[in-house]
């Protein structure tokens, strides 16, 4: 049992953190919020996948990626392609010039389904593609960069440029991708209507379960020898290299792992929200994902989830209450959190609460029923 705690849950403290997060996601939120707000929280949790991936890539791997939106978008578009093909059956597209293809293709005078779309008729292929495609893209980028020892700010700029290139490509290929509007009007998953309230509840719980699973997987990786090497590589990369380890391979693995986790979040975003567009994969969303991780604490997997929820809640609340000022308020929130809690929300416990809670518990043990009775007092009480 102790081995299970240490390897999969990060010890007793990690198990408690996960239990609190699970209770918050699966019990508190559904009881507190109506279905509209709960679906919105579900959308926020899809972003948390990218933030968790960034904790692995940036917090432990020391690789600041400003292009996580790339992989989030790959996963989202893979799922959107499958859902759009299911919604484009002959009966639903009978009025089109070319029945049986997505509506945006017909509008752009595409007369046959592109070859790249054909495999996405299969849900099995789609699920495999969600995992394989981002890992392949991340592997190619990682080999091209890390094998040449490109890192630091140069790697951040390159990933940002790739995100911009992908956005331009998606927008430019309107007949293939839906252009600036993206892929919309997604209705069913194997005949199951994903727009009903019951479906939204199921997808919310599935989303939360996958997120918890991703955190557990990351904790397992960090508890292994690889996790210790990642920390050593982040702090003293040259020393790890001189010890005989191939640092580039560790970076490639970590970058690919973060990419796959982000892609799962993108696929769940498509299911949760019902569309996918290039506005989700560009430079700005990728930077926001870094903010989620920074606010939550770039060394805390669970903190990244809370950081994502806090930033997106502030974004929604400020935009609803102060439409003309919400961007400034969001900036002030980010600056304030970073200044007050430089280690993010995860550092709040260690910096401000841990010592006080220990003092309170010590006093309770001294004064409360936990205190051992002296023999004299025990005799009197008898």
XYZ file of C-alpha atoms in Angstrom:
382
model
C 0.000 0.000 0.000
C 2.843 2.390 0.812
C 4.418 1.630 -2.572
C 1.096 2.397 -4.269
C 0.831 5.721 -2.444
C 4.379 6.736 -3.291
C 4.404 5.620 -6.947
C 0.923 6.481 -8.166
C -0.391 9.132 -5.774
C 2.762 10.948 -4.651
C 2.625 9.803 -1.032
C 0.026 10.491 1.644
C -0.095 14.201 0.898
C -0.559 13.532 -2.809
C -3.394 11.107 -2.075
C -5.147 13.712 0.072
C -4.731 16.354 -2.647
C -6.231 14.042 -5.256
C -9.105 13.072 -2.953
C -9.961 16.728 -2.308
C -9.778 17.528 -6.033
C -11.955 14.529 -6.904
C -14.547 15.515 -4.292
C -14.542 19.073 -5.643
C -15.028 17.929 -9.245
C -17.420 15.021 -8.785
C -19.488 16.095 -5.762
C -19.284 19.818 -4.985
C -19.560 21.206 -8.508
C -22.506 19.035 -9.686
C -24.448 19.768 -6.489
C -23.716 23.478 -6.548
C -24.106 24.415 -10.230
C -26.859 24.078 -12.791
C -26.178 22.229 -16.029
C -25.200 25.371 -17.953
C -22.539 26.411 -15.431
C -21.427 22.822 -14.927
C -20.849 22.439 -18.658
C -18.804 25.637 -18.508
C -16.688 24.175 -15.700
C -16.286 21.079 -17.853
C -14.862 23.278 -20.597
C -12.434 24.793 -18.096
C -11.324 21.314 -17.056
C -10.402 20.510 -20.657
C -7.924 23.396 -20.508
C -6.553 21.872 -17.307
C -5.178 18.962 -19.360
C -2.883 21.408 -21.150
C -1.904 22.992 -17.827
C -1.051 19.575 -16.345
C 1.022 18.808 -19.422
C 2.846 22.100 -18.989
C 3.685 21.241 -15.386
C 5.487 18.177 -16.703
C 7.133 19.994 -19.611
C 7.931 23.331 -17.953
C 7.870 22.732 -14.206
C 9.778 19.450 -14.126
C 11.391 19.324 -17.564
C 12.498 22.956 -17.643
C 11.089 23.394 -21.173
C 8.858 26.446 -21.573
C 6.555 25.617 -24.470
C 4.414 28.425 -25.851
C 2.733 26.109 -28.315
C 0.613 23.699 -26.277
C -2.361 24.933 -28.275
C -0.908 22.970 -31.206
C -1.516 19.643 -29.518
C -4.765 20.755 -27.908
C -5.976 21.622 -31.411
C -4.803 18.348 -32.961
C -6.820 16.344 -30.457
C -9.806 18.634 -30.854
C -9.806 18.541 -34.642
C -9.443 14.752 -34.725
C -12.562 14.347 -32.610
C -14.382 17.098 -34.540
C -13.668 15.373 -37.871
C -15.252 12.135 -36.655
C -18.304 13.912 -35.213
C -18.738 16.025 -38.344
C -18.656 12.987 -40.626
C -21.321 11.340 -38.486
C -23.448 14.487 -38.722
C -22.982 14.584 -42.524
C -24.911 11.451 -43.463
C -26.826 11.335 -46.735
C -30.174 12.118 -45.091
C -28.876 15.234 -43.303
C -27.052 16.579 -46.378
C -29.614 15.663 -49.040
C -30.099 19.318 -50.044
C -26.410 19.911 -50.675
C -24.889 19.934 -54.130
C -22.751 16.990 -53.032
C -24.560 14.956 -50.357
C -22.528 12.999 -47.829
C -19.772 15.543 -47.184
C -19.536 18.242 -44.460
C -21.527 21.376 -45.230
C -18.521 23.727 -45.260
C -16.915 21.599 -47.967
C -20.034 21.898 -50.105
C -20.032 25.679 -49.602
C -16.428 25.793 -50.814
C -17.294 23.717 -53.907
C -15.452 20.601 -52.766
C -17.060 17.732 -54.705
C -15.658 14.724 -52.821
C -14.479 13.919 -49.339
C -10.699 14.527 -49.046
C -8.625 11.394 -48.593
C -7.288 12.559 -45.218
C -10.855 12.608 -43.861
C -11.714 9.041 -44.869
C -10.153 7.193 -41.866
C -12.098 9.386 -39.442
C -15.276 7.470 -40.222
C -13.944 5.052 -37.587
C -14.129 5.953 -33.896
C -11.324 3.498 -33.132
C -9.015 5.196 -35.616
C -10.018 8.602 -34.218
C -9.145 7.633 -30.646
C -5.800 6.224 -31.783
C -5.101 9.357 -33.823
C -5.802 11.571 -30.792
C -2.950 9.813 -28.987
C -0.553 9.125 -31.868
C -0.661 12.291 -33.989
C 0.319 14.772 -31.230
C 3.056 12.461 -30.010
C 4.466 12.179 -33.549
C 4.359 15.948 -34.063
C 5.967 16.540 -30.658
C 8.604 13.903 -31.416
C 9.511 15.555 -34.720
C 9.725 18.995 -33.102
C 11.683 17.574 -30.165
C 14.223 15.759 -32.334
C 14.704 18.826 -34.509
C 15.213 21.096 -31.493
C 16.666 19.102 -28.605
C 19.123 17.016 -30.603
C 20.650 20.337 -31.672
C 20.526 21.609 -28.086
C 18.047 24.348 -28.886
C 16.386 25.396 -25.639
C 15.417 28.263 -23.404
C 13.817 31.280 -24.989
C 14.696 30.065 -28.485
C 12.580 26.947 -28.075
C 9.705 29.045 -26.678
C 9.786 31.356 -29.687
C 9.917 28.443 -32.129
C 6.896 26.714 -30.567
C 5.032 30.012 -30.652
C 5.876 30.379 -34.345
C 4.650 26.832 -35.048
C 1.351 27.639 -33.326
C 0.970 30.709 -35.547
C 1.806 28.689 -38.669
C -0.737 26.007 -37.775
C -3.433 28.637 -37.225
C -2.729 30.244 -40.593
C -2.770 26.827 -42.270
C -6.104 25.869 -40.725
C -7.696 29.195 -41.660
C -6.284 29.096 -45.184
C -7.517 25.580 -45.959
C -11.169 26.532 -45.573
C -12.501 23.752 -47.759
C -10.602 21.167 -45.716
C -10.905 22.509 -42.148
C -13.838 24.921 -42.085
C -11.565 27.964 -42.045
C -11.964 30.653 -39.423
C -15.370 29.271 -38.350
C -13.914 25.869 -37.612
C -15.917 22.637 -37.488
C -19.345 23.268 -35.979
C -22.805 21.746 -35.666
C -21.616 18.537 -34.023
C -24.567 16.475 -32.824
C -24.032 12.792 -32.109
C -21.386 10.268 -31.049
C -22.314 6.882 -32.542
C -25.947 7.956 -32.510
C -25.781 9.319 -28.957
C -26.957 12.936 -28.791
C -24.187 14.854 -27.042
C -26.273 18.022 -26.694
C -28.777 16.727 -24.129
C -28.458 17.543 -20.437
C -27.872 13.901 -19.504
C -25.071 13.664 -22.079
C -23.464 16.808 -20.700
C -23.457 15.307 -17.205
C -21.862 12.093 -18.496
C -19.238 13.972 -20.494
C -18.447 16.146 -17.476
C -17.790 13.104 -15.284
C -15.795 11.410 -18.053
C -13.763 14.570 -18.453
C -13.029 14.696 -14.723
C -12.092 11.008 -14.593
C -9.654 11.371 -17.485
C -8.114 14.426 -15.844
C -7.585 12.567 -12.566
C -6.123 9.681 -14.547
C -3.693 12.017 -16.329
C -2.521 13.433 -12.988
C -2.012 9.927 -11.568
C 0.010 8.941 -14.646
C 2.207 12.025 -14.265
C 2.721 11.283 -10.567
C 3.829 7.773 -11.475
C 6.347 9.142 -13.976
C 7.680 11.649 -11.444
C 8.074 9.004 -8.746
C 10.267 6.882 -11.016
C 13.949 7.274 -11.805
C 12.916 9.315 -14.845
C 11.259 11.883 -12.593
C 14.422 12.320 -10.544
C 16.442 12.705 -13.741
C 14.012 15.345 -14.984
C 14.582 17.438 -11.876
C 18.341 16.983 -12.152
C 18.215 17.855 -15.841
C 16.200 21.002 -15.154
C 18.638 22.262 -12.504
C 21.994 20.949 -13.793
C 21.592 19.816 -17.379
C 25.317 19.680 -18.130
C 26.000 17.520 -15.082
C 23.341 15.014 -16.184
C 24.828 14.964 -19.677
C 28.349 14.417 -18.334
C 26.992 11.515 -16.246
C 26.324 9.649 -19.478
C 22.602 10.298 -19.987
C 21.153 11.527 -23.283
C 19.375 14.665 -22.112
C 17.715 15.189 -25.494
C 15.824 11.887 -25.241
C 14.423 12.809 -21.815
C 13.262 16.159 -23.148
C 11.654 14.535 -26.187
C 9.780 12.055 -23.989
C 8.538 14.752 -21.609
C 7.507 17.043 -24.445
C 5.644 14.186 -26.160
C 3.901 13.198 -22.916
C 2.709 16.775 -22.385
C 1.504 16.833 -26.011
C -0.607 13.691 -25.605
C -2.184 14.952 -22.378
C -3.031 18.269 -24.067
C -4.547 16.442 -27.053
C -6.854 14.447 -24.778
C -8.049 17.761 -23.361
C -8.662 19.059 -26.889
C -10.756 16.009 -27.781
C -12.820 16.446 -24.624
C -13.228 20.153 -25.426
C -14.827 19.246 -28.747
C -17.217 16.825 -27.048
C -17.974 19.205 -24.184
C -18.496 22.371 -26.231
C -19.607 20.979 -29.578
C -17.204 22.701 -31.959
C -13.535 23.240 -32.750
C -11.982 26.326 -34.334
C -8.529 27.814 -34.988
C -9.143 30.391 -32.254
C -8.415 27.606 -29.745
C -5.000 26.648 -31.109
C -3.248 29.958 -31.748
C -0.661 31.995 -29.880
C -3.023 33.613 -27.374
C -4.607 30.349 -26.143
C -1.143 28.794 -25.827
C 0.054 31.686 -23.661
C -3.104 31.447 -21.554
C -2.293 27.787 -20.901
C 1.078 28.853 -19.525
C -0.726 31.348 -17.282
C -2.961 28.545 -15.966
C 0.096 26.541 -14.943
C 1.880 29.581 -13.483
C -1.079 30.661 -11.366
C -1.675 27.146 -10.095
C 2.005 26.496 -9.484
C 4.265 25.133 -12.171
C 5.544 22.384 -9.845
C 2.082 21.161 -8.811
C -0.085 18.908 -10.978
C -3.158 19.440 -8.802
C -2.420 23.152 -8.466
C -2.525 23.483 -12.255
C -6.174 22.386 -12.193
C -7.084 24.965 -9.554
C -5.142 27.629 -11.433
C -7.068 26.832 -14.608
C -10.397 27.021 -12.819
C -9.502 30.293 -11.059
C -8.273 32.090 -14.174
C -11.208 30.970 -16.319
C -13.716 31.778 -13.590
C -12.222 35.261 -13.350
C -12.323 35.568 -17.115
C -16.009 34.644 -17.222
C -17.024 36.723 -14.194
C -15.138 39.827 -15.319
C -16.394 39.618 -18.904
C -19.997 39.284 -17.706
C -19.834 42.083 -15.127
C -17.310 44.452 -16.735
C -17.369 43.923 -20.521
C -15.075 46.869 -21.262
C -12.588 46.291 -18.429
C -12.325 42.529 -18.054
C -8.981 42.239 -19.886
C -7.405 44.725 -17.476
C -8.921 42.923 -14.497
C -7.584 39.604 -15.783
C -4.123 41.115 -16.101
C -4.345 42.499 -12.573
C -5.453 39.079 -11.275
C -2.499 37.355 -12.896
C 0.038 39.948 -11.714
C -1.417 39.972 -8.198
C -1.327 36.197 -7.819
C 2.230 35.953 -9.128
C 3.430 38.784 -6.850
C 1.733 37.493 -3.710
C 2.237 33.787 -4.454
C 5.384 33.466 -6.590
C 5.051 29.672 -6.440
C 1.404 29.833 -7.480
C -1.576 28.670 -5.501
C 0.260 25.465 -4.649
C 2.846 27.496 -2.741
C 0.131 29.129 -0.639
C -0.096 26.111 1.660
C 3.641 25.755 2.232
C 4.257 29.492 2.636
C 1.298 30.657 4.712
C -0.825 27.779 5.962
C 1.393 24.795 6.738
C 3.125 26.305 9.795
C -0.097 27.696 11.220
C -1.978 24.434 10.769
C 0.814 22.528 12.487
C 0.666 24.932 15.433
C -3.119 24.558 15.663
C -2.865 20.768 15.584
C -0.155 20.844 18.285
C -2.373 22.967 20.536
C -5.321 20.638 19.962
C -3.196 17.672 20.946
C -2.116 19.477 24.134
C -5.540 20.719 25.200
C -7.969 18.327 23.617
C -8.928 14.693 24.131
C -5.803 13.568 22.250
C -3.633 14.576 25.252
C -2.530 11.664 27.356
C -3.861 11.815 30.909
C -1.386 11.733 33.783
C -1.724 8.801 36.281
C -3.036 11.112 39.039
C -5.698 12.672 36.810
C -6.577 9.260 35.437
C -7.132 7.996 38.987
C -9.320 10.985 39.863
C -11.413 10.470 36.768
C -11.928 6.837 37.653
